[in-house]
Coordinates of C-alpha atoms in Angstrom, one line a residue:
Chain A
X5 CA 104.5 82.2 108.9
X6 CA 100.7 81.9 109.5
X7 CA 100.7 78.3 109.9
X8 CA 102.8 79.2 113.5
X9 CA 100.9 78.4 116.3
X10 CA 98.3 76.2 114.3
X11 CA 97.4 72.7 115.6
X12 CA 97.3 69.7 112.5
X13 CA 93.3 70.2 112.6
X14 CA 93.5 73.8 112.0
X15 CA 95.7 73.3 109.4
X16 CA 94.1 70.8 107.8
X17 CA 90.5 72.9 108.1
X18 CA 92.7 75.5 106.1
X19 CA 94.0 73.3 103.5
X20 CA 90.4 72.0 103.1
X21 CA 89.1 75.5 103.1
X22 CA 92.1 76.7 100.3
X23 CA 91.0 73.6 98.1
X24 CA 87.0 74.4 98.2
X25 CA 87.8 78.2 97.4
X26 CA 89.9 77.3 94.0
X27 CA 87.2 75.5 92.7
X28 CA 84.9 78.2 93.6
X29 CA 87.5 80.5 91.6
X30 CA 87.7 77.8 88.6
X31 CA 84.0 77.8 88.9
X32 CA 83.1 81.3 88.7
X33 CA 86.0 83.6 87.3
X34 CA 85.1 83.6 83.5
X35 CA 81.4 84.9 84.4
X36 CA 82.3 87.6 86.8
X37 CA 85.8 88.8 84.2
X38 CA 82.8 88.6 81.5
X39 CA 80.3 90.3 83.8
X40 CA 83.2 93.1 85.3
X41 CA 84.9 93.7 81.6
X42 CA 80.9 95.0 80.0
X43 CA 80.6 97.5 83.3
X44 CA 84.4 98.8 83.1
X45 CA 85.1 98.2 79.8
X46 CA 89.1 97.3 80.0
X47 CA 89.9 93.5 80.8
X48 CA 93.0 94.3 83.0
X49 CA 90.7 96.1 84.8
X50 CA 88.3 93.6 85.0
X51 CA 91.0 91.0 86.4
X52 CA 91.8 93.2 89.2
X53 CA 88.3 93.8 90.0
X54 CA 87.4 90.2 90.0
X55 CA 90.7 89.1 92.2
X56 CA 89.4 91.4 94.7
X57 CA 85.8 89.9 94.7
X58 CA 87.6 86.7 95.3
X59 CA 90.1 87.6 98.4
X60 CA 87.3 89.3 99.8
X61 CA 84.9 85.9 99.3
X62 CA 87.7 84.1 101.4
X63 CA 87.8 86.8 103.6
X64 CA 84.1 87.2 104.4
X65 CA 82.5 84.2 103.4
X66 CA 81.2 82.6 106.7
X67 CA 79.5 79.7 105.1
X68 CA 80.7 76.7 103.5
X69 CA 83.1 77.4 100.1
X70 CA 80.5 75.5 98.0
X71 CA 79.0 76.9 94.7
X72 CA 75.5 77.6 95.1
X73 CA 73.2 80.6 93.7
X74 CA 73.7 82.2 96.6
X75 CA 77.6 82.9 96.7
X76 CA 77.1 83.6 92.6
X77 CA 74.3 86.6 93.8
X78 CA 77.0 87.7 96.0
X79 CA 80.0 87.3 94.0
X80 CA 78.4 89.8 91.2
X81 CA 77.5 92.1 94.1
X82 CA 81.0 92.1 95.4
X83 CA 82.1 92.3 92.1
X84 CA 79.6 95.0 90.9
X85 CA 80.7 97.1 94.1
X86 CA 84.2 96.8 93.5
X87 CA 83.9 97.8 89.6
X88 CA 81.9 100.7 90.0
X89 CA 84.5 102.0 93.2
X90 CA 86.9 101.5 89.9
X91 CA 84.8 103.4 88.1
X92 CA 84.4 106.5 90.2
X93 CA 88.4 106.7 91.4
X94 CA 89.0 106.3 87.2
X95 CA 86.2 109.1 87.2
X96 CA 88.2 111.5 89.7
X97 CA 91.4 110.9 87.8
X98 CA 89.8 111.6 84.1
X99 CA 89.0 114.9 85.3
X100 CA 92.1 115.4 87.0
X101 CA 93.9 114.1 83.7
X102 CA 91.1 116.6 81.7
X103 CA 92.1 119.7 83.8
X104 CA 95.9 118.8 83.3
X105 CA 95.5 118.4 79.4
X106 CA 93.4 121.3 79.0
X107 CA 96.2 123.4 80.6
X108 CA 98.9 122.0 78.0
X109 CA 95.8 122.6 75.4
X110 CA 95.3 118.3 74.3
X111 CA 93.7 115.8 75.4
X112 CA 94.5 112.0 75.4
X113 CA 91.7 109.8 75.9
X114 CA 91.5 106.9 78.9
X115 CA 93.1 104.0 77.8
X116 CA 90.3 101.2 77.2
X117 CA 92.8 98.3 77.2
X118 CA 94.2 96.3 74.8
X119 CA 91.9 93.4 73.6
X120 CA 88.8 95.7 73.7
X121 CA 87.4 95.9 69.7
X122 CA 83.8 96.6 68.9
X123 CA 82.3 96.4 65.7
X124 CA 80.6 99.5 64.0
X125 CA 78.1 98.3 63.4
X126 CA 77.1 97.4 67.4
X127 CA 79.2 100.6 68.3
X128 CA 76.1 102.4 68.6
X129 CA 74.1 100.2 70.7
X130 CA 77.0 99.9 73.1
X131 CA 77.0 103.6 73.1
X132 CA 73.9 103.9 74.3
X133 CA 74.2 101.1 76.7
X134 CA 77.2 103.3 78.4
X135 CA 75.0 106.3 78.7
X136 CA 72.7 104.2 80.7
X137 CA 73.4 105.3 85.2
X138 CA 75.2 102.4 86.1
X139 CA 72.2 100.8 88.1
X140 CA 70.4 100.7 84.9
X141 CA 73.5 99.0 82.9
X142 CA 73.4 96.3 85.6
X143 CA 70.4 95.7 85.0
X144 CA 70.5 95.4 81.9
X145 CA 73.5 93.3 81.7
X146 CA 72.1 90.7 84.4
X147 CA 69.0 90.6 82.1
X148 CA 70.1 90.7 78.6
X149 CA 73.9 89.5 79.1
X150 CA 73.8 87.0 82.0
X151 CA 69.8 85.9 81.5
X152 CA 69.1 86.2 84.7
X153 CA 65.4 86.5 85.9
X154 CA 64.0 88.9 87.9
X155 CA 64.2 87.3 91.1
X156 CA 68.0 86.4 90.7
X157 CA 68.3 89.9 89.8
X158 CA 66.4 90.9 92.9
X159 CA 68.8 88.8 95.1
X160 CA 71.9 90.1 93.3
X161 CA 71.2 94.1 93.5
X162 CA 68.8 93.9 96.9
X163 CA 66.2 95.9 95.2
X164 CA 63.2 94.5 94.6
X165 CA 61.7 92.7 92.0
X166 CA 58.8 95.3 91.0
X167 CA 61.7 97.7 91.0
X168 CA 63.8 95.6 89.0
X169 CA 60.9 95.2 86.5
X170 CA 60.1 99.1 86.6
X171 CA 64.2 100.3 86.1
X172 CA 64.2 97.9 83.0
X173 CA 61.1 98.9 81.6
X174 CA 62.5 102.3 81.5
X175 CA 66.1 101.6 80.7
X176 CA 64.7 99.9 77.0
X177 CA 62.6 102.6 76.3
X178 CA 65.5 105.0 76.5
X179 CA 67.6 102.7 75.1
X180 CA 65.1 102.5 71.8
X181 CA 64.9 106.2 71.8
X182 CA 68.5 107.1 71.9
X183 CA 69.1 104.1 68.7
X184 CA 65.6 105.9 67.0
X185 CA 67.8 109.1 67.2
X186 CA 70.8 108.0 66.0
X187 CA 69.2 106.3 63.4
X188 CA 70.3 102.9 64.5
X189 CA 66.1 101.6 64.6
Chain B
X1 CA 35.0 106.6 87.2
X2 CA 35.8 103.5 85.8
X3 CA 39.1 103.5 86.0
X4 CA 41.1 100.9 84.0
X5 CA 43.4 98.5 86.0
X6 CA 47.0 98.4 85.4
X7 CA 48.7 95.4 84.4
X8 CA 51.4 94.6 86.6
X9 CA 54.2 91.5 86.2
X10 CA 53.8 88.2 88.3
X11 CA 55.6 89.9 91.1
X12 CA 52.6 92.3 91.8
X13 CA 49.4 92.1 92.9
X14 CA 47.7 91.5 89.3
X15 CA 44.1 91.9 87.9
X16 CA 43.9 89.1 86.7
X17 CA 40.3 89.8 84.5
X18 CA 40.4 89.6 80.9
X19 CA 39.0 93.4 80.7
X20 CA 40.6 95.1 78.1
X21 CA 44.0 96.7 78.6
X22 CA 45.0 100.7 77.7
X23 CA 48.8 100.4 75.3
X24 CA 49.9 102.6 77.8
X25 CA 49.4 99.8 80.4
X26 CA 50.2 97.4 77.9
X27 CA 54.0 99.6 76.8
X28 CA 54.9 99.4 80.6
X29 CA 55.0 95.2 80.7
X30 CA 56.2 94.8 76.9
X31 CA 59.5 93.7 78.5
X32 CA 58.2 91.6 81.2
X33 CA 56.5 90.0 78.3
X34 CA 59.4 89.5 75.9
X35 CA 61.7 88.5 78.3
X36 CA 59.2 85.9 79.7
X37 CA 58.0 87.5 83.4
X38 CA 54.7 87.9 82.9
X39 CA 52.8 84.6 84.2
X40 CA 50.3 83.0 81.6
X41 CA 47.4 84.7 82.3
X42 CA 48.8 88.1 82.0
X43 CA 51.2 87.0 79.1
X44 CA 47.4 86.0 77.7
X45 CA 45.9 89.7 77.5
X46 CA 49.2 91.1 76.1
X47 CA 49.1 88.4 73.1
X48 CA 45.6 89.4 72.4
X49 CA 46.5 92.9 72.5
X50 CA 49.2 92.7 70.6
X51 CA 47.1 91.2 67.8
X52 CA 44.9 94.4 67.2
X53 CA 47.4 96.9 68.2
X54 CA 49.4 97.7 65.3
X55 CA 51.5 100.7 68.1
X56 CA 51.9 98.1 70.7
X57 CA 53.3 95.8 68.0
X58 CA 55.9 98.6 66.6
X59 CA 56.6 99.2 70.2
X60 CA 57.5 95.5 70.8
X61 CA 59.5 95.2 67.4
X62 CA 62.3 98.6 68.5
X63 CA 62.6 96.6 72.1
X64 CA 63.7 93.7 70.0
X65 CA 65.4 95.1 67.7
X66 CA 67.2 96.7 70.6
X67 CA 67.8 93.9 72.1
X68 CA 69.1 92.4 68.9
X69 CA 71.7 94.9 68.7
X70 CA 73.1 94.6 72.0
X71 CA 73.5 90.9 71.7
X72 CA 75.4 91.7 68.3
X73 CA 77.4 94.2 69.8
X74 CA 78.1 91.5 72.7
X75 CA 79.4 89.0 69.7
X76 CA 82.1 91.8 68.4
X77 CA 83.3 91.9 72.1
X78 CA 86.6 89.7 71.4
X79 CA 89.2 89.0 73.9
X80 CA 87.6 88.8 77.2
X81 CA 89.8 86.6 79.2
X82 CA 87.4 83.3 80.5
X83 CA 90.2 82.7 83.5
X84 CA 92.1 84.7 86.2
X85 CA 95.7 84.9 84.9
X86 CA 98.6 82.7 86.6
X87 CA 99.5 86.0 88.1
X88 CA 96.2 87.0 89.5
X89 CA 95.4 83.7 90.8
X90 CA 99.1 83.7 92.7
X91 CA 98.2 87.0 94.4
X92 CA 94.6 85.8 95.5
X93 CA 96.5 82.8 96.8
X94 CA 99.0 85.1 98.3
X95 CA 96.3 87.1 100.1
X96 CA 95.1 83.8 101.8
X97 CA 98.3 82.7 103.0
X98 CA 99.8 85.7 104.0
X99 CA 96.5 88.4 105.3
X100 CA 98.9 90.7 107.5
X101 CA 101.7 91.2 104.5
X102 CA 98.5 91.4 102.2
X103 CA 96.6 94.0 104.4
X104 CA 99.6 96.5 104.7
X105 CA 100.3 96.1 100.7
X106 CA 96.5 97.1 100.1
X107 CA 96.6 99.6 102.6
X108 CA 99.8 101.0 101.9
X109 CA 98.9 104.8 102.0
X110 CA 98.1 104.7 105.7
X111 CA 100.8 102.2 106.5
X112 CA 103.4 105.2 104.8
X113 CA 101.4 108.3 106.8
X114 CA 101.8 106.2 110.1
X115 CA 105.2 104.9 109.7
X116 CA 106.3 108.5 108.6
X117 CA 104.4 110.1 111.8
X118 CA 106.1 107.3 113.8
X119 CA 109.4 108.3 112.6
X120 CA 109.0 112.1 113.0
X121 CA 107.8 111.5 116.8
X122 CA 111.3 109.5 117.0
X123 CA 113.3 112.0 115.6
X124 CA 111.7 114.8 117.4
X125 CA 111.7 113.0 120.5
X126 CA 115.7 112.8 120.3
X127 CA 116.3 116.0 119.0
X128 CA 114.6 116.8 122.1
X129 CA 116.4 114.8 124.3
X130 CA 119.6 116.1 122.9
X131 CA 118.0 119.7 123.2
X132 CA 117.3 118.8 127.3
X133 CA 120.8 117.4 127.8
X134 CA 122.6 120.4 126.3
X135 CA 120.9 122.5 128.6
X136 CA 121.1 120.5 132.0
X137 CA 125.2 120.6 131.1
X138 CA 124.9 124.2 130.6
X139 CA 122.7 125.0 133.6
X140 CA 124.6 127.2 136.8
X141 CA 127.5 124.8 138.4
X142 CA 128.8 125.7 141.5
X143 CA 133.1 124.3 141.3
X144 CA 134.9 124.6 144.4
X145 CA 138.3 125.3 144.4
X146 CA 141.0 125.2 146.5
X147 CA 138.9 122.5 148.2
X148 CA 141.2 121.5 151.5
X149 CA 142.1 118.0 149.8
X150 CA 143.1 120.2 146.4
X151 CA 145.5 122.0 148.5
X152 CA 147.5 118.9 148.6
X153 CA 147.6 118.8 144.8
X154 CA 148.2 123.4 144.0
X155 CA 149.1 121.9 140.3
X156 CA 145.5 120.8 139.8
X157 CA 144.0 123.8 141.6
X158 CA 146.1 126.5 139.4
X159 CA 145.0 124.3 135.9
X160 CA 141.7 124.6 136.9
X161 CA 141.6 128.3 137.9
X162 CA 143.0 129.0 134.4
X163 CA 140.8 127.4 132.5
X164 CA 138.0 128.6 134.3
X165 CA 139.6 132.6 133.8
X166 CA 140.2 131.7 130.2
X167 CA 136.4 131.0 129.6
X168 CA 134.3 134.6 129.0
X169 CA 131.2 133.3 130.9
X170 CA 132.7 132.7 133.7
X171 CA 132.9 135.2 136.8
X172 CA 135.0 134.5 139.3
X173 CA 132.8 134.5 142.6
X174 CA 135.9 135.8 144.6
X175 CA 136.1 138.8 141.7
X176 CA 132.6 140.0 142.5
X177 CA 132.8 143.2 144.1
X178 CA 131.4 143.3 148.0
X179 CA 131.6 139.6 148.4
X180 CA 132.8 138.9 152.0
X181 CA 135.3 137.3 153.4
X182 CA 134.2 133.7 153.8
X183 CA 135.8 132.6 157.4
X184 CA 134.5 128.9 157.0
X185 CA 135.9 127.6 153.8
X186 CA 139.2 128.3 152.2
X187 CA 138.0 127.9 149.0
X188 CA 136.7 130.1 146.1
X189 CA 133.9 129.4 144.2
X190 CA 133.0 130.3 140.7
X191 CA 129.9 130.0 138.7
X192 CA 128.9 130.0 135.1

């Protein structure tokens, strides 16, 4: 249907373009589902989120489909964006769902996904870690998770890098003061 | 006042003197140092620091030990899928192929509002135009009986002037009282 009204070159220039986008996707997909699946914690989730980040790579990317530091910075942005707009719509349904359970007097909790199992004995860290704002948890994951430096991290969330080092600085300490309560240090 | 200096990362305009550093200024670039940001120089003064502070060194061991548990609590994290499924990778390819079909299926809640204000413009547009067309064939008619070329044909003249008398809304002109005589037409004329 779309390839109506296309001369050979176009269509050619698309087939090309298809071909450099699927190795993009081989590329890139198992550090953006690992990267999504720590911010929203369910992995079907996190397969939706990063399918989205890719159509809209495809859809936006003006450059050439080639894998370079600068599509990964703004694949995880994409990504990032998309997870956390996950996040909040998943956040306006909980309450929604609380409301509703609270009126028949239970309450079911969200449904993490299959597939998601955490150890007790990390359980605690990764609680604290989710009581982290989200900009902090990103940081955090890009730092601790995805070992990327400051700079990367700079390109990736637009802040900048004195700000990156100043929201991670803080982000430990409350991290270590949260485990010191819980007894976890 | 002699104020202190603070040490800043790489990033930052740095002192870059080998004056001594305050643990508070040391606390706030324990994880620039740790996770390797700090450039030698500044990495320097920390070390040294670090060797006569025993605070600064419990300070540095709970950010590792933090760190520690993360990464262990990243190993329990089982399952996470390194590819797209077959499924997922279909759809992408199905978005790139096919961007109209794909635009109106993520945007289906305002493709449904405006295909369902389309359709109640449509049907309230007819009902309308059924409404108009009742009531142009209902408006006033003026019939003319007894027309000279009916007086050929009295059958047709006498049908019609029964039906018409049969029908309540209908007033026979000619049975309006004071109506006069009409000397240039034979016929009567009725209206409803």
């Amino acid at each position: 249907m779309l390839d109506v009204g296309m001369s050979e070159t176009q269509k050619r220039l698309r087939a090309e373009r298809i071909q450099a986008f699927d190795a993009i996707v081989s590329e890139y997909e198992g550090t953006l589902l690992r990267y999504v699946a720590r911010i929203v914690y369910d992995y079907d989730v996190a397969q939706d989120v990063v399918q989205e980040t890719f159509i809209r790579l495809f859809k936006n990317w003006r450059d050439e489909l080639q894998s370079s530091p600068q599509i990964l910075s703004w694949l995880y942005r994409v990504a990032h964006n998309c997870a956390v707009d996950h996040l909040r719509k998943e956040f306006r349904r909980n309450i929604l769902h609380i409301r509703h359970a609270r009126e028949r007097q239970e309450f079911i909790p969200p449904n993490r996904g299959e597939g998601f199992h955490i150890s007790e004995a990390a359980e605690k860290a990764a609680g604290v870690l989710r009581k982290l704002s989200l900009r902090e948890q990103q940081l955090v994951i890009l730092k601790v998770y995805e070992e990327k430096s400051y700079r990367e991290i700079s390109d990736i969330t637009g802040l900048t890098v004195s700000n990156v080092g100043y929201i991670l600085h803080y982000a430990m300490k409350k991290m270590a003061e949260e485990l010191k309560k819980v007894r976890a240090i | 006042m002699n104020q202190e200096p603070k040490i800043s990362p790489d990033h930052e305009k740095a002192d870059t003197g080998d004056r001594k550093m305050k643990c508070e200024d040391i606390r706030a670039v324990l994880f620039d140092y740790m996770t390797r940001e700090l450039g030698s120089a500044r990495s320097d003064l920390v070390r040294e620091h670090l060797r006569k502070c025993e605070n600064c060194q419990a300070a540095v061991a709970e950010i590792r030990t933090t760190l520690e548990l993360l990464h262990s609590a990243s190993e329990t994290e089982t399952g996470i899928p390194d590819h797209l499924s077959q499924e997922r990778r279909e759809r992408i390819i199905w978005a790139l192929t096919h961007p109209i079909m794909d635009w109106i299926e993520r945007h289906h809640i305002i493709v449904s509002i405006i295909v369902a204000i389309v359709v109640i413009m449509a049907v309230f547009s007819v009902l309308r135009r059924i409404e108009v067309w009742k009531t142009e064939s209902s408006e006033c008619i003026t019939v003319t009986i007894g027309h000279p070329q009916d007086k050929e044909n009295p059958e047709i003249t006498t049908n019609i002037q029964n039906r018409i008398q049969s029908d309540k809304n209908i007033k026979m002109e000619s049975d309006l009282p004071g109506r006069p005589e009409r000397s240039s037409r034979t016929s009567d004329t009725v209206s409803y």
